[in-house]
Short mmCIF file of C-alpha atoms and ligand atoms in Angstrom, two decimals:
data_model
loop_
_atom_site.label_atom_id
_atom_site.label_comp_id
_atom_site.label_asym_id
_atom_site.label_seq_id
_atom_site.Cartn_x
_atom_site.Cartn_y
_atom_site.Cartn_z
CA MET A 17 -28.99 -6.16 9.34
CA ARG A 18 -25.38 -5.69 10.44
CA THR A 19 -23.45 -3.72 7.83
CA MET A 20 -20.44 -1.40 7.78
CA THR A 21 -18.70 0.62 5.07
CA LEU A 22 -15.15 1.97 5.28
CA GLU A 23 -12.63 3.53 2.91
CA ALA A 24 -9.50 1.48 2.15
CA PRO A 25 -6.67 3.93 1.34
CA ALA A 26 -3.83 2.67 -0.85
CA LYS A 27 -0.20 3.17 0.24
CA ILE A 28 2.99 4.39 -1.32
CA ASN A 29 6.54 3.65 -0.15
CA LEU A 30 8.45 6.90 0.32
CA THR A 31 11.50 4.69 0.86
CA LEU A 32 11.98 0.95 0.47
CA ASP A 33 15.18 -0.79 1.51
CA ILE A 34 15.84 -4.54 1.72
CA LEU A 35 18.23 -5.48 4.52
CA GLY A 36 18.55 -9.21 3.84
CA CYS A 37 17.02 -12.64 3.42
CA ARG A 38 15.37 -14.42 6.35
CA THR A 39 15.19 -18.11 7.14
CA ASP A 40 11.36 -18.06 6.74
CA GLY A 41 11.57 -17.15 3.03
CA TYR A 42 10.74 -13.48 3.59
CA HIS A 43 13.11 -10.49 3.57
CA ASP A 44 13.87 -7.98 6.31
CA LEU A 45 12.76 -4.57 5.13
CA ARG A 46 13.08 -0.96 6.18
CA MET A 47 10.57 1.33 4.54
CA VAL A 48 8.57 4.48 5.11
CA MET A 49 4.95 3.94 4.15
CA GLN A 50 2.32 6.60 3.53
CA SER A 51 -1.45 6.24 3.12
CA VAL A 52 -2.93 8.12 0.16
CA SER A 53 -6.41 9.34 -0.77
CA LEU A 54 -6.73 6.96 -3.74
CA GLY A 55 -8.65 4.06 -2.23
CA ASP A 56 -11.34 1.42 -2.56
CA THR A 57 -14.64 1.43 -0.67
CA VAL A 58 -15.36 -1.74 1.30
CA THR A 59 -18.77 -2.78 2.67
CA VAL A 60 -19.15 -5.82 4.91
CA THR A 61 -22.68 -7.15 5.49
CA GLU A 62 -23.82 -10.12 7.56
CA THR A 63 -25.82 -12.64 5.52
CA ALA A 64 -27.61 -15.93 6.13
CA GLY A 65 -24.57 -18.05 5.26
CA GLY A 66 -21.35 -18.49 3.27
CA PHE A 67 -18.80 -15.90 2.13
CA SER A 68 -19.19 -13.86 -1.04
CA LEU A 69 -17.05 -11.15 -2.58
CA LEU A 70 -18.63 -8.75 -5.06
CA ALA A 71 -16.27 -6.38 -6.82
CA GLU A 72 -17.30 -4.09 -9.64
CA GLY A 73 -14.58 -3.82 -12.27
CA PHE A 74 -12.32 -6.40 -10.62
CA THR A 75 -12.18 -10.17 -10.94
CA PRO A 76 -10.55 -11.78 -7.92
CA PRO A 77 -7.94 -14.41 -8.88
CA ALA A 78 -9.69 -17.76 -9.48
CA GLY A 79 -8.88 -20.86 -7.45
CA LYS A 80 -7.34 -18.96 -4.50
CA THR A 81 -8.96 -17.89 -1.25
CA THR A 82 -9.11 -14.11 -1.51
CA LEU A 83 -7.27 -11.84 0.92
CA GLU A 84 -10.68 -10.53 2.05
CA GLN A 85 -11.90 -14.01 2.97
CA ARG A 86 -8.61 -14.89 4.67
CA ALA A 87 -8.93 -11.69 6.73
CA ALA A 88 -12.49 -12.57 7.79
CA GLU A 89 -11.56 -16.17 8.65
CA GLY A 90 -8.51 -15.00 10.62
CA PHE A 91 -10.65 -12.49 12.52
CA PHE A 92 -13.25 -15.03 13.70
CA ARG A 93 -10.56 -17.65 14.43
CA ARG A 94 -8.85 -15.12 16.73
CA LEU A 95 -12.19 -14.30 18.38
CA GLY A 96 -12.90 -18.03 18.80
CA HIS A 97 -16.34 -17.59 17.19
CA PRO A 98 -17.75 -19.40 14.17
CA MET A 99 -17.78 -17.11 11.14
CA PRO A 100 -21.26 -15.81 10.28
CA GLY A 101 -22.39 -15.51 6.66
CA LEU A 102 -20.66 -12.47 5.13
CA GLU A 103 -20.85 -10.48 1.93
CA VAL A 104 -17.95 -8.16 1.09
CA ARG A 105 -18.68 -5.57 -1.59
CA LEU A 106 -15.79 -3.58 -3.12
CA ILE A 107 -15.80 -0.44 -5.18
CA LYS A 108 -12.36 -0.81 -6.76
CA ARG A 109 -10.38 2.27 -7.69
CA VAL A 110 -6.81 1.17 -6.87
CA PRO A 111 -5.14 -0.76 -9.69
CA ALA A 112 -4.18 -4.33 -8.73
CA TYR A 113 -0.57 -5.62 -8.84
CA ALA A 114 0.63 -2.04 -8.86
CA GLY A 115 2.79 -1.67 -5.71
CA LEU A 116 0.01 0.36 -4.08
CA GLY A 117 -1.19 -2.29 -1.62
CA GLY A 118 -4.76 -2.31 -3.00
CA GLY A 119 -5.53 -5.91 -1.95
CA SER A 120 -3.85 -5.38 1.46
CA ALA A 121 -5.90 -2.21 2.00
CA ASP A 122 -9.13 -4.08 1.23
CA ALA A 123 -8.22 -6.90 3.64
CA ALA A 124 -7.37 -4.31 6.32
CA ALA A 125 -10.70 -2.54 5.76
CA VAL A 126 -12.53 -5.89 6.12
CA LEU A 127 -10.78 -6.33 9.49
CA ARG A 128 -11.72 -2.80 10.59
CA CYS A 129 -15.35 -3.33 9.49
CA LEU A 130 -15.53 -6.66 11.34
CA ARG A 131 -14.09 -5.12 14.51
CA ALA A 132 -16.69 -2.31 14.37
CA LEU A 133 -19.49 -4.86 13.90
CA TYR A 134 -18.45 -7.70 16.23
CA ALA A 135 -15.66 -6.69 18.65
CA PRO A 136 -15.30 -2.91 19.11
CA GLU A 137 -13.12 -3.47 22.19
CA LEU A 138 -10.46 -5.42 20.22
CA PRO A 139 -7.15 -3.49 20.35
CA ARG A 140 -5.68 -2.24 17.09
CA GLU A 141 -2.51 -4.24 17.79
CA THR A 142 -4.56 -7.47 17.66
CA LEU A 143 -6.09 -6.41 14.36
CA GLU A 144 -2.57 -5.77 13.01
CA GLU A 145 -1.49 -9.26 14.17
CA ILE A 146 -4.42 -10.86 12.37
CA GLY A 147 -3.50 -8.72 9.35
CA LEU A 148 0.03 -10.16 9.25
CA THR A 149 -1.43 -13.66 8.75
CA VAL A 150 -2.99 -12.31 5.52
CA GLY A 151 -0.01 -10.36 4.11
CA SER A 152 3.07 -8.34 5.07
CA ASP A 153 1.53 -4.95 4.13
CA VAL A 154 -1.81 -5.54 5.89
CA PRO A 155 -0.67 -4.40 9.39
CA PHE A 156 0.34 -1.01 7.97
CA CYS A 157 -2.96 -0.76 6.09
CA VAL A 158 -4.83 -1.45 9.36
CA ARG A 159 -2.95 1.42 11.03
CA GLY A 160 -2.55 3.94 8.17
CA GLY A 161 -0.92 7.37 8.19
CA THR A 162 2.88 7.62 7.98
CA CYS A 163 4.98 4.79 9.46
CA LEU A 164 8.42 3.29 9.49
CA ALA A 165 7.84 -0.40 8.70
CA GLU A 166 10.51 -2.95 9.56
CA GLY A 167 10.78 -6.75 9.85
CA ARG A 168 8.50 -8.26 7.20
CA GLY A 169 6.70 -4.90 7.21
CA GLU A 170 4.77 -5.46 10.43
CA VAL A 171 7.07 -3.74 12.96
CA LEU A 172 5.51 -0.31 12.76
CA THR A 173 6.63 3.01 14.26
CA ASP A 174 4.46 6.09 13.76
CA LEU A 175 6.27 8.97 12.07
CA SER A 176 5.41 12.64 11.61
CA PRO A 177 2.98 12.97 8.71
CA LEU A 178 4.15 13.83 5.21
CA PRO A 179 3.46 17.59 4.87
CA ASP A 180 0.44 18.54 2.70
CA CYS A 181 1.23 18.09 -0.97
CA THR A 182 -0.26 16.76 -4.20
CA LEU A 183 0.71 13.30 -5.41
CA ILE A 184 0.60 11.78 -8.86
CA LEU A 185 0.48 8.00 -9.08
CA CYS A 186 1.19 6.62 -12.55
CA LYS A 187 1.07 2.92 -13.41
CA PRO A 188 2.59 1.79 -16.70
CA ASP A 189 0.75 -1.00 -18.53
CA PHE A 190 2.68 -3.99 -17.23
CA ASP A 191 2.64 -5.92 -13.96
CA LEU A 192 5.61 -6.80 -11.76
CA PRO A 193 5.06 -9.93 -9.64
CA THR A 194 6.26 -9.25 -6.07
CA PRO A 195 7.87 -12.68 -5.35
CA GLU A 196 9.87 -12.49 -8.59
CA LEU A 197 11.21 -9.03 -7.75
CA PHE A 198 12.26 -10.22 -4.28
CA ALA A 199 14.02 -13.18 -5.93
CA ARG A 200 15.90 -10.82 -8.28
CA VAL A 201 17.19 -8.87 -5.27
CA ASP A 202 18.94 -11.91 -3.76
CA GLY A 203 22.64 -11.63 -4.58
CA ALA A 204 22.16 -8.41 -6.58
CA ASP A 205 24.24 -5.29 -5.98
CA LEU A 206 21.69 -2.78 -4.70
CA GLY A 207 24.14 0.16 -4.70
CA ASP A 208 23.32 3.23 -2.60
CA ARG A 209 20.47 2.71 -0.16
CA PRO A 210 17.71 5.21 0.53
CA ASP A 211 18.54 7.35 3.58
CA THR A 212 15.60 6.43 5.80
CA ALA A 213 16.98 8.34 8.81
CA ALA A 214 17.26 11.54 6.72
CA LEU A 215 13.65 11.09 5.60
CA GLU A 216 12.53 10.69 9.22
CA ARG A 217 14.34 13.94 10.10
CA ALA A 218 12.74 15.77 7.16
CA LEU A 219 9.28 14.55 8.23
CA ARG A 220 9.93 15.66 11.81
CA ALA A 221 10.93 19.09 10.53
CA GLY A 222 7.83 19.23 8.28
CA ASP A 223 10.15 19.92 5.34
CA LEU A 224 8.48 18.66 2.14
CA SER A 225 11.41 19.51 -0.19
CA ALA A 226 13.90 17.70 2.04
CA ALA A 227 11.53 14.70 2.31
CA ALA A 228 11.13 14.63 -1.47
CA GLY A 229 14.93 14.56 -1.79
CA CYS A 230 15.08 11.33 0.27
CA LEU A 231 12.71 9.15 -1.81
CA GLY A 232 14.21 5.85 -2.97
CA ASN A 233 13.37 2.22 -3.69
CA VAL A 234 15.99 -0.54 -4.10
CA PHE A 235 13.61 -2.52 -6.38
CA GLU A 236 14.37 0.08 -9.06
CA ARG A 237 17.89 -1.44 -9.23
CA VAL A 238 16.68 -4.87 -10.35
CA LEU A 239 14.38 -3.90 -13.22
CA THR A 240 15.01 -5.23 -16.72
CA GLU A 241 16.07 -2.73 -19.37
CA GLU A 242 12.52 -2.68 -20.77
CA GLU A 243 10.81 -2.20 -17.38
CA GLY A 244 13.36 0.41 -16.32
CA THR A 245 12.80 2.45 -19.48
CA ASP A 246 9.14 3.12 -18.60
CA ILE A 247 9.89 3.77 -14.93
CA ARG A 248 12.66 6.25 -15.79
CA ALA A 249 10.47 7.96 -18.41
CA ILE A 250 7.65 8.50 -15.89
CA LYS A 251 10.06 9.79 -13.24
CA ALA A 252 11.63 12.18 -15.77
CA ALA A 253 8.19 13.45 -16.87
CA LEU A 254 7.15 14.04 -13.25
CA LEU A 255 10.38 15.92 -12.45
CA ASP A 256 10.21 17.93 -15.71
CA HIS A 257 6.73 19.08 -14.71
CA GLY A 258 7.84 20.31 -11.31
CA ALA A 259 7.71 17.29 -8.97
CA LEU A 260 10.02 17.80 -5.98
CA GLY A 261 10.85 14.08 -6.06
CA ALA A 262 9.67 10.81 -7.62
CA ALA A 263 10.16 7.09 -7.00
CA MET A 264 8.62 3.68 -7.69
CA SER A 265 6.21 2.43 -5.01
CA GLY A 266 6.61 -1.03 -3.45
CA SER A 267 7.44 -3.77 -5.93
CA GLY A 268 6.08 -1.50 -8.68
CA PRO A 269 5.44 -0.66 -11.31
CA THR A 270 3.54 2.46 -10.13
CA VAL A 271 5.69 5.58 -9.93
CA PHE A 272 4.66 8.53 -7.79
CA GLY A 273 5.71 12.17 -7.69
CA LEU A 274 5.36 14.77 -4.91
CA PHE A 275 4.30 18.32 -5.82
CA ASP A 276 4.03 21.43 -3.65
CA ASP A 277 2.05 23.20 -6.41
CA PRO A 278 -1.33 21.58 -7.25
CA SER A 279 -1.59 23.35 -10.62
CA LYS A 280 1.77 21.88 -11.73
CA ALA A 281 0.51 18.47 -10.59
CA ASP A 282 -2.72 18.91 -12.62
CA ARG A 283 -0.70 19.75 -15.71
CA ALA A 284 1.68 16.81 -15.19
CA ALA A 285 -1.25 14.42 -14.68
CA GLU A 286 -2.84 15.62 -17.92
CA VAL A 287 0.36 15.01 -19.86
CA LEU A 288 1.01 11.58 -18.30
CA LYS A 289 -2.61 10.46 -18.85
CA GLY A 290 -2.04 10.87 -22.62
CA ARG A 291 0.47 8.02 -22.43
CA TYR A 292 -0.42 6.11 -19.23
CA ARG A 293 -4.16 5.63 -18.75
CA GLN A 294 -3.78 4.65 -15.08
CA THR A 295 -2.64 8.04 -13.80
CA TYR A 296 -4.21 9.39 -10.60
CA LEU A 297 -4.07 12.56 -8.52
CA ALA A 298 -4.09 12.03 -4.75
CA VAL A 299 -3.07 13.60 -1.44
CA PRO A 300 -1.44 12.05 1.64
CA VAL A 301 -3.91 10.71 4.22
CA LYS A 302 -3.28 11.06 7.96
CA ARG A 303 -4.08 8.23 10.32
CA SER A 304 -7.82 8.17 11.00
CA ARG A 305 -9.38 7.95 14.44
CA ALA A 306 -11.41 5.01 13.15
CA ALA A 307 -8.12 3.10 12.87
CA GLU A 308 -7.44 3.35 16.63
O1 C5P B 413 3.40 -11.17 2.72
P1 C5P B 413 2.95 -11.24 1.30
O2 C5P B 413 2.10 -12.49 1.04
O3 C5P B 413 2.26 -10.01 0.81
O4 C5P B 413 4.25 -11.40 0.42
C1 C5P B 413 4.22 -11.77 -0.93
C2 C5P B 413 5.59 -12.29 -1.33
O5 C5P B 413 6.55 -11.23 -1.28
C3 C5P B 413 6.14 -13.35 -0.40
O6 C5P B 413 5.74 -14.62 -0.80
C4 C5P B 413 7.63 -13.16 -0.55
O7 C5P B 413 8.07 -13.77 -1.73
C5 C5P B 413 7.78 -11.67 -0.76
N1 C5P B 413 8.08 -10.93 0.49
C6 C5P B 413 9.36 -11.04 1.04
N2 C5P B 413 9.66 -10.34 2.20
C7 C5P B 413 8.74 -9.53 2.77
C8 C5P B 413 7.45 -9.39 2.21
C9 C5P B 413 7.16 -10.10 1.05
O8 C5P B 413 10.21 -11.79 0.53
N3 C5P B 413 9.06 -8.85 3.87
#
Protein backbone atom coordinates (compact mmCIF):
# COMPACT_ATOMS: atom_id res chain seq x y z
CA MET A 1 0.00 0.00 0.00
CA ARG A 2 1.45 3.37 -1.00
CA THR A 3 1.28 5.80 1.92
CA MET A 4 3.22 8.85 3.10
CA THR A 5 3.00 11.11 6.15
CA LEU A 6 4.47 14.61 6.40
CA GLU A 7 4.22 17.56 8.77
CA ALA A 8 2.53 20.70 7.42
CA PRO A 9 4.02 23.72 9.25
CA ALA A 10 1.89 26.85 9.50
CA LYS A 11 3.35 30.25 8.53
CA ILE A 12 3.48 33.71 10.00
CA ASN A 13 4.09 36.96 8.12
CA LEU A 14 6.95 38.86 9.74
CA THR A 15 6.02 41.70 7.37
CA LEU A 16 3.09 42.11 4.99
CA ASP A 17 2.86 45.02 2.57
CA ILE A 18 0.36 45.50 -0.26
CA LEU A 19 1.83 47.32 -3.25
CA GLY A 20 -1.30 47.63 -5.40
CA CYS A 21 -4.22 46.09 -7.24
CA ARG A 22 -3.66 43.89 -10.28
CA THR A 23 -5.81 43.44 -13.36
CA ASP A 24 -6.42 39.75 -12.46
CA GLY A 25 -8.28 40.64 -9.25
CA TYR A 26 -5.32 39.85 -6.98
CA HIS A 27 -2.95 42.29 -5.27
CA ASP A 28 0.82 42.63 -5.59
CA LEU A 29 2.37 41.87 -2.23
CA ARG A 30 5.73 42.12 -0.53
CA MET A 31 6.02 40.02 2.59
CA VAL A 32 8.48 38.05 4.66
CA MET A 33 7.09 34.64 5.51
CA GLN A 34 8.33 32.26 8.19
CA SER A 35 7.41 28.62 8.80
CA VAL A 36 6.61 27.74 12.41
CA SER A 37 6.51 24.53 14.43
CA LEU A 38 2.73 24.65 14.95
CA GLY A 39 1.48 22.41 12.17
CA ASP A 40 -0.92 19.73 10.99
CA THR A 41 0.06 16.14 10.15
CA VAL A 42 -0.95 14.98 6.68
CA THR A 43 -1.11 11.35 5.51
CA VAL A 44 -1.82 10.47 1.89
CA THR A 45 -2.72 6.85 1.09
CA GLU A 46 -3.57 5.26 -2.25
CA THR A 47 -6.98 3.58 -2.25
CA ALA A 48 -9.12 1.59 -4.67
CA GLY A 49 -10.95 4.66 -5.99
CA GLY A 50 -12.31 8.17 -5.36
CA PHE A 51 -10.97 10.97 -3.16
CA SER A 52 -11.70 11.21 0.55
CA LEU A 53 -10.58 13.69 3.19
CA LEU A 54 -10.69 12.65 6.84
CA ALA A 55 -9.96 15.36 9.37
CA GLU A 56 -10.33 14.93 13.10
CA GLY A 57 -11.66 18.08 14.74
CA PHE A 58 -12.18 19.92 11.45
CA THR A 59 -15.11 19.98 9.05
CA PRO A 60 -14.05 21.00 5.55
CA PRO A 61 -16.35 23.65 4.02
CA ALA A 62 -19.36 21.93 2.41
CA GLY A 63 -20.13 22.26 -1.29
CA LYS A 64 -16.59 23.31 -2.30
CA THR A 65 -13.75 21.18 -3.62
CA THR A 66 -11.21 21.21 -0.80
CA LEU A 67 -7.73 22.67 -1.24
CA GLU A 68 -6.34 19.16 -0.62
CA GLN A 69 -8.35 17.67 -3.49
CA ARG A 70 -7.50 20.58 -5.80
CA ALA A 71 -3.82 20.01 -5.00
CA ALA A 72 -4.08 16.28 -5.82
CA GLU A 73 -5.99 16.93 -9.05
CA GLY A 74 -3.50 19.62 -10.10
CA PHE A 75 -0.60 17.27 -9.39
CA PHE A 76 -1.88 14.41 -11.59
CA ARG A 77 -3.01 16.84 -14.32
CA ARG A 78 0.55 18.20 -14.45
CA LEU A 79 1.95 14.65 -14.55
CA GLY A 80 -0.53 13.75 -17.31
CA HIS A 81 -1.65 10.66 -15.36
CA PRO A 82 -5.16 9.75 -14.25
CA MET A 83 -5.58 10.34 -10.52
CA PRO A 84 -5.57 7.11 -8.49
CA GLY A 85 -7.94 6.65 -5.54
CA LEU A 86 -6.63 8.72 -2.63
CA GLU A 87 -7.38 9.17 1.04
CA VAL A 88 -6.00 12.26 2.79
CA ARG A 89 -6.03 12.10 6.58
CA LEU A 90 -5.36 15.28 8.61
CA ILE A 91 -4.49 15.74 12.24
CA LYS A 92 -5.50 19.39 12.58
CA ARG A 93 -3.72 21.61 15.06
CA VAL A 94 -3.60 24.93 13.18
CA PRO A 95 -6.76 27.01 13.60
CA ALA A 96 -8.59 27.67 10.31
CA TYR A 97 -9.25 31.19 8.95
CA ALA A 98 -6.55 32.50 11.25
CA GLY A 99 -3.92 34.08 8.96
CA LEU A 100 -1.61 31.12 9.62
CA GLY A 101 -1.96 29.42 6.23
CA GLY A 102 -3.27 26.15 7.73
CA GLY A 103 -5.23 25.08 4.62
CA SER A 104 -2.35 26.15 2.32
CA ALA A 105 0.11 24.15 4.43
CA ASP A 106 -2.09 21.04 4.18
CA ALA A 107 -2.39 21.42 0.38
CA ALA A 108 1.40 21.86 0.14
CA ALA A 109 1.96 18.75 2.27
CA VAL A 110 -0.39 16.78 -0.02
CA LEU A 111 1.77 17.88 -2.98
CA ARG A 112 4.98 16.89 -1.17
CA CYS A 113 3.50 13.49 -0.22
CA LEU A 114 2.34 12.87 -3.79
CA ARG A 115 5.75 13.78 -5.19
CA ALA A 116 7.43 11.35 -2.77
CA LEU A 117 4.99 8.58 -3.76
CA TYR A 118 4.64 9.10 -7.53
CA ALA A 119 7.29 11.45 -8.97
CA PRO A 120 10.38 11.85 -6.74
CA GLU A 121 12.29 13.43 -9.64
CA LEU A 122 9.80 16.33 -9.98
CA PRO A 123 11.61 19.63 -9.25
CA ARG A 124 10.43 21.69 -6.30
CA GLU A 125 9.76 24.62 -8.66
CA THR A 126 7.14 22.52 -10.49
CA LEU A 127 5.50 21.63 -7.18
CA GLU A 128 5.39 25.35 -6.32
CA GLU A 129 3.76 26.10 -9.72
CA ILE A 130 1.08 23.47 -9.10
CA GLY A 131 0.66 24.98 -5.62
CA LEU A 132 -0.10 28.43 -7.09
CA THR A 133 -3.12 26.96 -8.92
CA VAL A 134 -4.50 26.04 -5.47
CA GLY A 135 -3.77 29.29 -3.58
CA SER A 136 -1.35 32.22 -3.32
CA ASP A 137 0.31 30.98 -0.09
CA VAL A 138 0.76 27.37 -1.24
CA PRO A 139 4.09 27.91 -3.10
CA PHE A 140 5.67 29.27 0.09
CA CYS A 141 4.24 26.37 2.09
CA VAL A 142 5.79 23.93 -0.42
CA ARG A 143 9.19 25.57 0.10
CA GLY A 144 9.10 26.56 3.80
CA GLY A 145 11.76 28.28 5.91
CA THR A 146 12.16 32.06 5.65
CA CYS A 147 11.33 33.76 2.34
CA LEU A 148 10.61 37.09 0.76
CA ALA A 149 7.35 36.53 -1.14
CA GLU A 150 6.35 38.93 -3.91
CA GLY A 151 3.83 39.01 -6.78
CA ARG A 152 0.70 37.19 -5.59
CA GLY A 153 2.96 35.53 -3.02
CA GLU A 154 4.57 33.04 -5.39
CA VAL A 155 7.76 34.91 -6.35
CA LEU A 156 9.96 33.54 -3.60
CA THR A 157 13.49 34.48 -2.54
CA ASP A 158 15.16 32.53 0.26
CA LEU A 159 16.27 34.72 3.18
CA SER A 160 18.52 34.07 6.16
CA PRO A 161 16.54 32.21 8.81
CA LEU A 162 14.89 34.00 11.71
CA PRO A 163 17.30 33.52 14.65
CA ASP A 164 16.21 30.97 17.29
CA CYS A 165 13.46 32.37 19.46
CA THR A 166 10.14 31.44 21.05
CA LEU A 167 6.90 32.49 19.38
CA ILE A 168 3.43 32.93 20.80
CA LEU A 169 0.54 32.73 18.36
CA CYS A 170 -2.76 33.99 19.75
CA LYS A 171 -6.04 33.90 17.82
CA PRO A 172 -8.95 35.94 19.14
CA ASP A 173 -12.41 34.36 18.80
CA PHE A 174 -13.49 35.93 15.52
CA ASP A 175 -12.65 35.24 11.89
CA LEU A 176 -11.49 37.75 9.27
CA PRO A 177 -12.36 36.73 5.69
CA THR A 178 -9.31 37.30 3.45
CA PRO A 179 -11.14 38.64 0.34
CA GLU A 180 -13.02 41.19 2.46
CA LEU A 181 -9.81 42.47 4.04
CA PHE A 182 -8.20 42.85 0.61
CA ALA A 183 -11.30 44.77 -0.54
CA ARG A 184 -11.01 47.11 2.48
CA VAL A 185 -7.42 47.92 1.50
CA ASP A 186 -8.41 49.27 -1.94
CA GLY A 187 -8.40 53.06 -1.72
CA ALA A 188 -7.49 53.05 1.99
CA ASP A 189 -4.62 55.10 3.40
CA LEU A 190 -2.18 52.45 4.61
CA GLY A 191 0.18 54.96 6.27
CA ASP A 192 3.76 53.89 7.02
CA ARG A 193 4.77 50.63 5.37
CA PRO A 194 6.78 47.89 7.03
CA ASP A 195 10.49 48.23 6.22
CA THR A 196 11.06 44.91 4.46
CA ALA A 197 14.64 45.80 3.44
CA ALA A 198 15.55 46.56 7.07
CA LEU A 199 14.10 43.19 8.11
CA GLU A 200 16.18 41.43 5.43
CA ARG A 201 19.31 43.17 6.78
CA ALA A 202 18.46 42.18 10.37
CA LEU A 203 17.97 38.55 9.29
CA ARG A 204 21.29 38.58 7.42
CA ALA A 205 22.99 39.92 10.55
CA GLY A 206 21.25 37.27 12.71
CA ASP A 207 19.96 40.10 14.91
CA LEU A 208 16.71 38.97 16.56
CA SER A 209 16.01 42.30 18.35
CA ALA A 210 16.47 44.29 15.15
CA ALA A 211 14.26 41.81 13.25
CA ALA A 212 11.58 42.09 15.93
CA GLY A 213 11.69 45.88 15.54
CA CYS A 214 10.77 45.55 11.83
CA LEU A 215 7.54 43.52 12.15
CA GLY A 216 4.51 45.08 10.47
CA ASN A 217 1.31 44.26 8.60
CA VAL A 218 -0.71 46.81 6.60
CA PHE A 219 -3.93 44.81 7.20
CA GLU A 220 -3.82 46.12 10.78
CA ARG A 221 -4.68 49.56 9.31
CA VAL A 222 -8.05 48.45 7.92
CA LEU A 223 -9.53 46.73 10.98
CA THR A 224 -12.83 47.92 12.44
CA GLU A 225 -12.73 49.52 15.88
CA GLU A 226 -13.99 46.28 17.44
CA GLU A 227 -11.50 44.01 15.64
CA GLY A 228 -8.64 46.42 16.30
CA THR A 229 -9.38 46.50 20.03
CA ASP A 230 -8.65 42.77 20.42
CA ILE A 231 -5.60 42.87 18.16
CA ARG A 232 -4.12 45.84 20.05
CA ALA A 233 -4.89 44.20 23.42
CA ILE A 234 -3.05 41.00 22.43
CA LYS A 235 -0.07 42.95 21.09
CA ALA A 236 0.08 45.02 24.29
CA ALA A 237 -0.09 41.88 26.46
CA LEU A 238 2.71 40.23 24.47
CA LEU A 239 4.93 43.33 24.71
CA ASP A 240 4.14 43.81 28.44
CA HIS A 241 5.32 40.25 29.04
CA GLY A 242 8.64 40.78 27.32
CA ALA A 243 8.04 40.14 23.60
CA LEU A 244 10.68 41.89 21.48
CA GLY A 245 8.01 42.60 18.84
CA ALA A 246 4.47 41.61 17.87
CA ALA A 247 2.25 41.85 14.79
CA MET A 248 -0.83 40.35 13.17
CA SER A 249 -0.15 37.46 10.76
CA GLY A 250 -1.54 37.46 7.21
CA SER A 251 -5.13 38.62 6.96
CA GLY A 252 -5.51 37.85 10.67
CA PRO A 253 -6.77 37.71 13.21
CA THR A 254 -3.89 35.74 14.81
CA VAL A 255 -1.28 37.93 16.50
CA PHE A 256 2.22 36.63 17.18
CA GLY A 257 5.02 37.77 19.46
CA LEU A 258 8.76 37.02 19.34
CA PHE A 259 10.60 36.26 22.59
CA ASP A 260 14.31 35.72 23.24
CA ASP A 261 13.51 34.32 26.71
CA PRO A 262 11.43 31.09 26.70
CA SER A 263 10.38 31.48 30.35
CA LYS A 264 8.89 34.94 29.62
CA ALA A 265 7.08 33.38 26.65
CA ASP A 266 5.69 30.58 28.87
CA ARG A 267 4.38 33.15 31.33
CA ALA A 268 2.85 35.29 28.58
CA ALA A 269 1.18 32.24 27.01
CA GLU A 270 -0.32 31.28 30.37
CA VAL A 271 -1.78 34.76 30.84
CA LEU A 272 -3.13 35.00 27.27
CA LYS A 273 -4.67 31.50 27.44
CA GLY A 274 -6.88 32.75 30.30
CA ARG A 275 -8.58 35.09 27.82
CA TYR A 276 -7.86 33.57 24.38
CA ARG A 277 -8.24 29.80 24.27
CA GLN A 278 -6.40 29.49 20.94
CA THR A 279 -2.96 30.50 22.20
CA TYR A 280 0.04 28.44 21.10
CA LEU A 281 3.77 28.31 21.79
CA ALA A 282 5.97 27.61 18.76
CA VAL A 283 9.47 28.07 17.34
CA PRO A 284 10.60 29.08 13.85
CA VAL A 285 11.17 26.15 11.47
CA LYS A 286 14.03 26.12 8.97
CA ARG A 287 13.53 24.81 5.47
CA SER A 288 13.58 21.02 5.51
CA ARG A 289 15.62 18.87 3.16
CA ALA A 290 12.41 17.00 2.36
CA ALA A 291 11.16 20.22 0.74
CA GLU A 292 13.98 20.23 -1.86
O1 LIG B 1 -4.97 32.86 -3.66
P1 LIG B 1 -6.03 32.67 -2.64
O2 LIG B 1 -7.20 31.84 -3.19
O3 LIG B 1 -5.55 32.12 -1.34
O4 LIG B 1 -6.62 34.10 -2.32
C1 LIG B 1 -7.81 34.30 -1.62
C2 LIG B 1 -8.33 35.69 -1.90
O5 LIG B 1 -7.43 36.67 -1.35
C3 LIG B 1 -8.41 36.04 -3.37
O6 LIG B 1 -9.64 35.67 -3.91
C4 LIG B 1 -8.23 37.54 -3.36
O7 LIG B 1 -9.44 38.16 -3.01
C5 LIG B 1 -7.28 37.77 -2.21
N1 LIG B 1 -5.86 37.87 -2.62
C6 LIG B 1 -5.44 39.02 -3.29
N2 LIG B 1 -4.11 39.14 -3.67
C7 LIG B 1 -3.23 38.16 -3.38
C8 LIG B 1 -3.64 37.00 -2.69
C9 LIG B 1 -4.96 36.90 -2.31
O8 LIG B 1 -6.25 39.93 -3.57
N3 LIG B 1 -1.95 38.31 -3.73
